[in-house]
Amino acid sequence: MTFGEQPAYLRVAGDLRKKIVDGSLPPHTRLPSQARIREEYGVSDTVALEARKVLMAEGLVEGRSGSGTYVRERPVPRRVARSGFRPSGGATPFRQEQADASVRGSWESSSEQAEAGAAIADRLAIEPGQRVMRTKYLFREAGEPMMLSTSWEPLTVTGRTPVMLPEEGPLGGMGVVERMRAIDVIVDNVTEEVGARPGLAEELNVLGGVPGHVVIVVQRTYYASGRPVETADVVIPADRYRVAYHLPVK
C-alpha cells in the first residue's frame, strides 16, 4: 500500500458514508448486504464486514435482529448553552448546567458520601481517600434524557453545614454559588474543560445510544480564592447536542 492510500474497508465505508450523508441511502433504508457490497466494490467478505463495522461504530447504521443493518435516523443537534456564573437569585441544578434561560427541564439526583479517588482528589486539591459528597444527576428535556452529571464536593468545606447535601435543606437545588455563599465561601471563578470519548455502557444505557457512540464531557470546577470547592463531570450525547458557550467580553 503506497503512502496516503486507504485500506479497502475504509474506502468502502467512506463511499457508503457519503451515500448516507447525501441522502442516497436515507434513514431506515436497509444497508446493502455483505454479498452486495462484495460484488459492487470487488472486495472480500472480510473487507465488506469491516466496512459495515466502521459505519456501525460511527453510529450511522444499526443492526436489527433477524432483519439486517439499517441507516439510523440522524437527529438535528440541539444546543446545550453554557456560560460562567448563573444569574443572581438562585440557580436550580438544571439552570446550573444549562445556561439558556429559555430551556425548561427536569432532573433527578442522588447523593452519597464517598472517598475521593486520585483523579478527583487532584481536581479538588485534597488527599486521595478524603471524604467527599458525590451527587449524580440525570437531566431531561421534554422528558427525554439529555445529560448526566456527577459532582464532588469536599466535606472539609461542606461537612456538618446546612448545605452538605446539594439537593436537601434550606438551599437544596439552588446551585453551587448560592449554596457556598450561605456558608461564607465566595465562589469567584469557574473553569470548564471540554473533551470527547466513547460513551460508557451505563451512560449510553441511560442517555440512549449504541456502543461506540461518542459523548461530550465537560469537566467543570468551581473555585473560591483559588481553592476548588466543587468539581463535576457533565456527559452529553454528541450526536444529539452541541455545547454553545456565552462568554462576556471584558
Tab-separated table of C-alpha atoms in Angstrom:
chain	number	residue	atom	x	y	z
A	1	MET	CA	0.000	0.000	0.000
A	2	THR	CA	1.521	3.344	-1.025
A	3	PHE	CA	1.695	6.350	1.278
A	4	GLY	CA	-1.708	8.014	1.669
A	5	GLU	CA	-3.648	5.067	0.253
A	6	GLN	CA	-6.533	3.960	2.465
A	7	PRO	CA	-7.220	0.340	3.345
A	8	ALA	CA	-10.000	-1.161	1.247
A	9	TYR	CA	-12.504	-1.373	4.114
A	10	LEU	CA	-12.119	2.363	4.827
A	11	ARG	CA	-12.644	3.236	1.171
A	12	VAL	CA	-15.830	1.159	1.096
A	13	ALA	CA	-17.014	2.646	4.383
A	14	GLY	CA	-16.248	6.144	3.072
A	15	ASP	CA	-18.341	5.648	-0.051
A	16	LEU	CA	-21.262	4.236	1.935
A	17	ARG	CA	-20.937	7.077	4.442
A	18	LYS	CA	-21.135	9.615	1.616
A	19	LYS	CA	-24.342	7.993	0.363
A	20	ILE	CA	-25.833	8.156	3.852
A	21	VAL	CA	-24.862	11.805	4.336
A	22	ASP	CA	-26.099	12.988	0.921
A	23	GLY	CA	-29.374	11.078	1.252
A	24	SER	CA	-28.771	8.416	-1.381
A	25	LEU	CA	-29.262	5.973	1.487
A	26	PRO	CA	-31.950	7.715	3.581
A	27	PRO	CA	-32.832	6.834	7.192
A	28	HIS	CA	-34.464	3.419	7.717
A	29	THR	CA	-33.074	2.159	4.391
A	30	ARG	CA	-31.524	-1.301	4.567
A	31	LEU	CA	-27.773	-1.167	4.031
A	32	PRO	CA	-26.581	-3.277	1.072
A	33	SER	CA	-25.932	-6.836	2.176
A	34	GLN	CA	-22.431	-8.139	2.691
A	35	ALA	CA	-22.712	-10.087	-0.578
A	36	ARG	CA	-23.896	-6.952	-2.417
A	37	ILE	CA	-21.026	-4.880	-1.029
A	38	ARG	CA	-18.567	-7.592	-2.003
A	39	GLU	CA	-19.929	-7.674	-5.552
A	40	GLU	CA	-20.322	-3.920	-6.049
A	41	TYR	CA	-16.900	-2.948	-4.726
A	42	GLY	CA	-14.966	-6.035	-5.738
A	43	VAL	CA	-13.782	-6.768	-2.218
A	44	SER	CA	-13.646	-9.802	0.046
A	45	ASP	CA	-16.216	-10.768	2.671
A	46	THR	CA	-13.779	-9.649	5.346
A	47	VAL	CA	-13.471	-6.159	3.832
A	48	ALA	CA	-17.259	-5.867	3.444
A	49	LEU	CA	-17.777	-6.881	7.065
A	50	GLU	CA	-15.158	-4.463	8.370
A	51	ALA	CA	-16.722	-1.594	6.375
A	52	ARG	CA	-20.099	-2.297	7.970
A	53	LYS	CA	-18.455	-2.388	11.399
A	54	VAL	CA	-16.974	1.079	10.790
A	55	LEU	CA	-20.381	2.559	9.951
A	56	MET	CA	-21.924	0.903	12.976
A	57	ALA	CA	-19.193	2.223	15.275
A	58	GLU	CA	-19.802	5.713	13.885
A	59	GLY	CA	-23.472	5.402	14.757
A	60	LEU	CA	-24.608	5.773	11.147
A	61	VAL	CA	-26.258	2.353	10.940
A	62	GLU	CA	-27.817	-0.087	13.368
A	63	GLY	CA	-28.391	-3.812	13.302
A	64	ARG	CA	-31.907	-5.189	13.657
A	65	SER	CA	-32.115	-8.763	14.848
A	66	GLY	CA	-33.114	-11.105	12.068
A	67	SER	CA	-33.608	-8.252	9.602
A	68	GLY	CA	-30.286	-6.723	8.654
A	69	THR	CA	-28.473	-3.416	9.026
A	70	TYR	CA	-30.319	-0.135	8.532
A	71	VAL	CA	-29.411	3.542	8.233
A	72	ARG	CA	-30.154	5.336	11.503
A	73	GLU	CA	-32.248	8.453	11.800
A	74	ARG	CA	-29.859	11.378	12.189
A	75	PRO	CA	-31.177	13.782	14.853
A	76	VAL	CA	-30.808	17.513	14.346
A	77	PRO	CA	-28.350	18.568	17.086
A	78	ARG	CA	-29.743	20.867	19.766
A	79	ARG	CA	-27.730	23.291	21.846
A	80	VAL	CA	-26.611	22.974	25.411
A	81	ALA	CA	-25.900	26.608	26.258
A	82	ARG	CA	-23.248	27.269	28.881
A	83	SER	CA	-21.782	30.362	30.487
A	84	GLY	CA	-19.759	31.217	33.579
A	85	PHE	CA	-21.779	32.237	36.608
A	86	ARG	CA	-25.549	31.871	36.638
A	87	PRO	CA	-27.975	34.772	37.035
A	88	SER	CA	-28.495	36.087	40.553
A	89	GLY	CA	-31.483	34.879	42.524
A	90	GLY	CA	-30.560	31.220	42.695
A	91	ALA	CA	-29.919	28.580	40.096
A	92	THR	CA	-31.536	25.162	40.066
A	93	PRO	CA	-29.333	22.238	39.030
A	94	PHE	CA	-30.799	22.420	35.524
A	95	ARG	CA	-30.063	26.144	35.346
A	96	GLN	CA	-26.594	25.439	36.704
A	97	GLU	CA	-25.853	23.044	33.837
A	98	GLN	CA	-27.873	24.666	31.041
A	99	ALA	CA	-27.425	28.435	30.940
A	100	ASP	CA	-30.096	29.125	28.299
A	101	ALA	CA	-32.994	30.624	30.261
A	102	SER	CA	-35.492	29.615	27.560
A	103	VAL	CA	-34.912	25.918	28.196
A	104	ARG	CA	-37.046	24.104	30.737
A	105	GLY	CA	-36.251	20.694	32.037
A	106	SER	CA	-36.379	18.323	34.954
A	107	TRP	CA	-33.824	16.304	36.836
A	108	GLU	CA	-33.403	13.536	39.338
A	109	SER	CA	-30.496	13.130	41.701
A	110	SER	CA	-28.939	11.058	44.447
A	111	SER	CA	-26.164	11.948	46.893
A	112	GLU	CA	-23.822	9.806	48.967
A	113	GLN	CA	-20.570	10.174	50.824
A	114	ALA	CA	-17.556	8.600	49.141
A	115	GLU	CA	-13.769	8.561	49.203
A	116	ALA	CA	-12.057	10.708	46.596
A	117	GLY	CA	-10.104	8.719	44.037
A	118	ALA	CA	-6.757	10.013	42.805
A	119	ALA	CA	-8.160	11.944	39.816
A	120	ILE	CA	-10.943	13.664	41.778
A	121	ALA	CA	-8.605	14.367	44.687
A	122	ASP	CA	-6.210	16.088	42.285
A	123	ARG	CA	-9.029	18.234	40.863
A	124	LEU	CA	-10.168	19.210	44.384
A	125	ALA	CA	-6.616	19.695	45.719
A	126	ILE	CA	-7.202	17.201	48.529
A	127	GLU	CA	-5.581	13.921	49.506
A	128	PRO	CA	-6.819	10.702	47.871
A	129	GLY	CA	-9.198	8.911	50.195
A	130	GLN	CA	-10.600	12.072	51.763
A	131	ARG	CA	-14.359	12.131	52.129
A	132	VAL	CA	-16.457	13.914	49.521
A	133	MET	CA	-20.159	14.269	48.805
A	134	ARG	CA	-20.851	12.701	45.421
A	135	THR	CA	-24.084	13.650	43.686
A	136	LYS	CA	-25.317	12.069	40.462
A	137	TYR	CA	-27.845	13.845	38.232
A	138	LEU	CA	-29.907	12.843	35.241
A	139	PHE	CA	-31.297	15.834	33.327
A	140	ARG	CA	-34.268	15.589	30.989
A	141	GLU	CA	-35.575	17.957	28.338
A	142	ALA	CA	-39.233	17.419	27.414
A	143	GLY	CA	-38.971	14.068	29.193
A	144	GLU	CA	-36.005	12.906	27.091
A	145	PRO	CA	-32.693	12.105	28.861
A	146	MET	CA	-30.221	14.719	27.640
A	147	MET	CA	-27.362	14.979	30.106
A	148	LEU	CA	-25.671	13.250	33.038
A	149	SER	CA	-23.654	14.984	35.706
A	150	THR	CA	-21.631	13.750	38.659
A	151	SER	CA	-20.350	16.310	41.146
A	152	TRP	CA	-17.950	16.007	44.048
A	153	GLU	CA	-17.677	18.445	46.982
A	154	PRO	CA	-15.036	18.072	49.713
A	155	LEU	CA	-16.629	17.514	53.117
A	156	THR	CA	-13.855	19.626	54.608
A	157	VAL	CA	-15.806	22.522	53.057
A	158	THR	CA	-19.461	21.498	53.381
A	159	GLY	CA	-19.410	18.793	56.070
A	160	ARG	CA	-21.717	19.446	59.025
A	161	THR	CA	-23.214	22.516	57.375
A	162	PRO	CA	-26.795	23.112	56.162
A	163	VAL	CA	-25.612	22.706	52.534
A	164	MET	CA	-23.808	19.380	52.909
A	165	LEU	CA	-26.473	17.671	50.760
A	166	PRO	CA	-26.823	19.623	47.476
A	167	GLU	CA	-30.485	18.694	46.994
A	168	GLU	CA	-31.709	18.897	50.570
A	169	GLY	CA	-32.013	21.534	53.268
A	170	PRO	CA	-32.966	25.211	53.014
A	171	LEU	CA	-30.847	25.799	49.896
A	172	GLY	CA	-31.336	22.403	48.277
A	173	GLY	CA	-31.255	22.696	44.497
A	174	MET	CA	-30.024	26.296	44.452
A	175	GLY	CA	-26.691	25.717	42.744
A	176	VAL	CA	-23.075	25.762	43.882
A	177	VAL	CA	-22.543	29.545	44.023
A	178	GLU	CA	-25.588	30.246	46.195
A	179	ARG	CA	-25.052	27.260	48.482
A	180	MET	CA	-21.403	28.107	49.100
A	181	ARG	CA	-22.248	31.736	49.777
A	182	ALA	CA	-24.587	30.590	52.546
A	183	ILE	CA	-21.594	29.152	54.441
A	184	ASP	CA	-19.406	32.201	53.703
A	185	VAL	CA	-17.491	30.542	50.871
A	186	ILE	CA	-17.441	33.017	47.985
A	187	VAL	CA	-17.074	31.383	44.591
A	188	ASP	CA	-15.136	33.736	42.307
A	189	ASN	CA	-14.039	31.562	39.400
A	190	VAL	CA	-15.155	28.555	37.365
A	191	THR	CA	-13.260	26.584	34.748
A	192	GLU	CA	-14.546	24.131	32.160
A	193	GLU	CA	-12.530	21.720	30.033
A	194	VAL	CA	-14.332	20.088	27.119
A	195	GLY	CA	-13.373	16.731	25.658
A	196	ALA	CA	-14.922	13.717	23.959
A	197	ARG	CA	-14.705	9.949	24.344
A	198	PRO	CA	-16.748	6.826	23.595
A	199	GLY	CA	-19.697	6.626	25.965
A	200	LEU	CA	-19.568	4.064	28.749
A	201	ALA	CA	-22.132	1.278	28.532
A	202	GLU	CA	-24.010	2.513	31.606
A	203	GLU	CA	-24.076	6.088	30.259
A	204	LEU	CA	-25.439	5.078	26.866
A	205	ASN	CA	-27.993	2.826	28.519
A	206	VAL	CA	-29.469	5.889	30.236
A	207	LEU	CA	-28.929	8.522	27.543
A	208	GLY	CA	-29.780	6.302	24.595
A	209	GLY	CA	-27.266	5.211	22.007
A	210	VAL	CA	-25.326	2.221	20.818
A	211	PRO	CA	-21.843	1.017	21.813
A	212	GLY	CA	-19.220	3.261	20.265
A	213	HIS	CA	-21.316	6.427	20.344
A	214	VAL	CA	-19.292	9.456	21.350
A	215	VAL	CA	-20.171	11.669	24.312
A	216	ILE	CA	-19.041	15.190	25.106
A	217	VAL	CA	-17.535	15.509	28.585
A	218	VAL	CA	-17.402	18.900	30.295
A	219	GLN	CA	-15.091	18.878	33.304
A	220	ARG	CA	-16.161	21.797	35.490
A	221	THR	CA	-14.572	23.114	38.693
A	222	TYR	CA	-15.695	25.982	40.955
A	223	TYR	CA	-13.090	27.911	42.956
A	224	ALA	CA	-13.179	30.207	45.964
A	225	SER	CA	-9.994	32.279	46.311
A	226	GLY	CA	-8.101	29.655	44.345
A	227	ARG	CA	-9.435	26.713	46.349
A	228	PRO	CA	-11.538	24.131	44.458
A	229	VAL	CA	-14.875	23.722	46.248
A	230	GLU	CA	-16.742	21.585	43.698
A	231	THR	CA	-15.862	19.638	40.584
A	232	ALA	CA	-18.131	17.803	38.183
A	233	ASP	CA	-18.218	15.749	35.004
A	234	VAL	CA	-21.089	16.617	32.659
A	235	VAL	CA	-21.784	13.976	29.987
A	236	ILE	CA	-23.761	14.903	26.849
A	237	PRO	CA	-24.536	12.711	23.797
A	238	ALA	CA	-22.542	14.172	20.910
A	239	ASP	CA	-24.913	13.003	18.177
A	240	ARG	CA	-27.823	14.978	19.628
A	241	TYR	CA	-26.306	18.065	21.214
A	242	ARG	CA	-23.727	20.780	20.656
A	243	VAL	CA	-22.172	22.746	23.506
A	244	ALA	CA	-22.505	26.518	22.965
A	245	TYR	CA	-20.652	28.972	25.215
A	246	HIS	CA	-21.757	32.523	26.007
A	247	LEU	CA	-18.734	34.389	27.318
A	248	PRO	CA	-18.798	38.022	28.477
A	249	VAL	CA	-16.422	40.496	26.875
A	250	LYS	CA	-14.434	42.407	29.476
